[in-house]
């Protein structure tokens, strides 16, 4: 039985091409009818109504025929063109969908202006690539570009119906050609002196031929760009869209063919293939792992080895993998291999390196092994790096070496090789044909001189995908108008706590003060303790541009000399910062405790505070320790410190871990801003005092929001590591006759406390550093989407982040949830949508991870600057790991880790014997074990300008009869991302 008739109206959006009135004048209705079956099984008749208008403006500023004016800047009245010898007259450009998708870097160049973007094209781009769609929308919004979006699908003279037997692609191509013809006829009617023409740009051969047959002026992107006589360098930015046209002349087949997507999907469904994320190795370009999606626990991580098996996959691609037979399985390699070949066709060199991998297999370490059979989704992005100029004179084809060692080298064509040599540049990958050793790409942008501080900072921000553009006017428009003050409306749901003796304790130079504390004795003899957190959610309201930008950034990123704020500076360093002696809005968590730090009551309230002091950790410590100071602030600090010690003891007794990770602080020259000293950070009692109350507030808030919103609380968990993660720790301790128990966090904490050596006091710190490497990453999650809430490191059944909303977006969401829970604010749909919250958590976890890596990369760069000035030094070090051909050492003085290789390439190579059980490495007759003390020479190796690194050479012990040479590729392991099998120091 036929159900109701559903009418779906399609109308032109005013944002598309012009201001469209609501009157029926000039509008025409077309409709299409079809039957649709609902989920319940009923059949409904759907009538799709499509409104056509004749008052949509063409966008040309000089047009007198269009009644309505275009939205935005529109097309220039006198387009100067870009000096094309093919079309020297004034013209507008109209690209098709594929050109927009593949040549977006060209279109973004300032030279290219006056471009018509059809609604047909924009809709197709939106469906096929969200990042490119955003870039196109940004160009349309940029008044200097004069890009105009024309709503051709709702214009009476440019809308066309799909013909019988015509597929949607052909229909859309025809619609684009119809629009180009209409534009040229329309512009002729203007009878202006300019004789403006519309040029159709397409790389589709058939579409171009049809356009030419219909009398349309059409060019490929390459033809048009090469015709721009004044801008020959623009040719370098052309994407190599046709792999066939760019194949190596030799025609050698390097790689197996990728299976089509339909076959991959069938194979994954039937279990023949596994789908996962491809992760290239930073240390070995012939090895990668694929992390399998879903619950296939037995094959969660698959090793891929060898060029043919890697089969053109690039780091972070989603791939399909076929498992090899068990007798072909391999072990994770402990050999370091860099792609240093100068000859693309040097297959023998590749085979020799692959043989090294096979020869170093440990039969006890075999893991599931596979080969990539197809690519499900490419995750290519623009890559930073440097040009490796061809040795062939006047060559145009060169190799680009990415800064990230996990990315393969990329072949590009450029006429600017002499200019670009020694520069940091950005390159995009266009494709990777079977008969090419490397992917093809194109030049995008020059960032500046390699080694320059600003350039290198830009590189590390881009490489770690840290959003760092200035805040847009749309975002800034949602900031409060200055001068700002607290109003009666602001006080409606707030307590006035300005009389309390509140103070903040932070690192020196901190301007984004999130938190403040107070402690006072109550009349009943108990203590009142308050944690007061900046009320950022008062200023950032759900859904506006400021909120969306903060959510996208996810976190503030702290570099050595720069801070990339999550929120604009007016909030981060002023209105939200809990500075002393000014009234500030806060969200307070207040406990009543007895003197044993037992919580008797907990309450949460929005508040107004006035901090009485903004102290550094050292200043707060000095007050606590000074017998002559007894003012209210100092008394409050002493009360807090006393309670914090009790709270910490309780946490540790419950099994919380106290781990160690060396952190460094640079002392900068006031004029050059170069590092002149490098020290490990010294932690004081007051660091621990603040930490204890932040942890307590986070736990209290987590419980509250979960009690109120069990399905959509934003929480943070720390999974327990798998037992195998602890193997290296247990073996290392055993080598020093110590036992580390890892069956629970409490057992681990207790055995770490007992692992002391009077003769070797630093041993316990080393064990804790090594334990840190065994840990899993803590992550945000939505309570309705997970069952495991436990935080392993803190030994807490539930946890969240509440205490840093200026620098973490997760805390803003938690503030909103808590505000609704106590009736201080209203909810909104996204806050109670667990699927949207889960997506948000995914972005936050990604942003936090990338921020950490960016911070480490910044420390690595500034460490290089420090040693560049300091020159060579000899320092004591401790071995953290032993490898087959190297030892990884930690230098406590600088908190620096590096790898000392024992050269194996030359004829005088030392005799090496690696024992994975101890583990140990014997070089000639000298045996190295984990935690052994050695002396190393440290210097900056600038032989490779792109990968400058800290080089370490063994000084003591001396290898009898040998001067152990250091590999010129030896580097301090200040890598930006840890790998599970080869963990390096994350400073």
Tab-separated table of C-alpha atoms in Angstrom, residues 457 460-466 557-560 564 847-861 975-977:
chain	number	residue	atom	x	y	z
A	457	UNK	CA	59.697	26.392	13.818
A	460	UNK	CA	57.898	21.513	12.932
A	461	UNK	CA	54.433	23.092	13.289
A	462	UNK	CA	53.463	22.026	9.754
A	463	UNK	CA	54.969	18.549	10.116
A	464	UNK	CA	53.009	17.950	13.315
A	465	UNK	CA	49.789	19.405	11.906
A	466	UNK	CA	49.582	22.120	14.566
A	557	UNK	CA	51.216	23.961	22.130
A	558	UNK	CA	54.268	25.028	24.145
A	559	UNK	CA	57.490	25.304	22.156
A	560	UNK	CA	60.819	26.419	23.616
A	564	UNK	CA	50.569	28.481	20.059
A	847	UNK	CA	45.911	17.037	18.755
A	848	UNK	CA	47.419	16.187	22.158
A	849	UNK	CA	49.696	13.565	20.614
A	850	UNK	CA	50.889	15.924	17.861
A	851	UNK	CA	51.422	18.741	20.390
A	852	UNK	CA	53.697	16.446	22.424
A	853	UNK	CA	55.719	15.525	19.355
A	854	UNK	CA	55.984	19.185	18.288
A	855	UNK	CA	57.254	20.121	21.762
A	856	UNK	CA	59.887	17.371	21.628
A	857	UNK	CA	60.966	18.463	18.154
A	858	UNK	CA	61.350	22.023	19.469
A	859	UNK	CA	63.542	20.775	22.334
A	860	UNK	CA	65.603	18.767	19.824
A	861	UNK	CA	66.137	21.825	17.605
A	975	UNK	CA	62.816	11.811	17.527
A	976	UNK	CA	59.392	13.368	17.368
A	977	UNK	CA	57.418	10.173	17.686
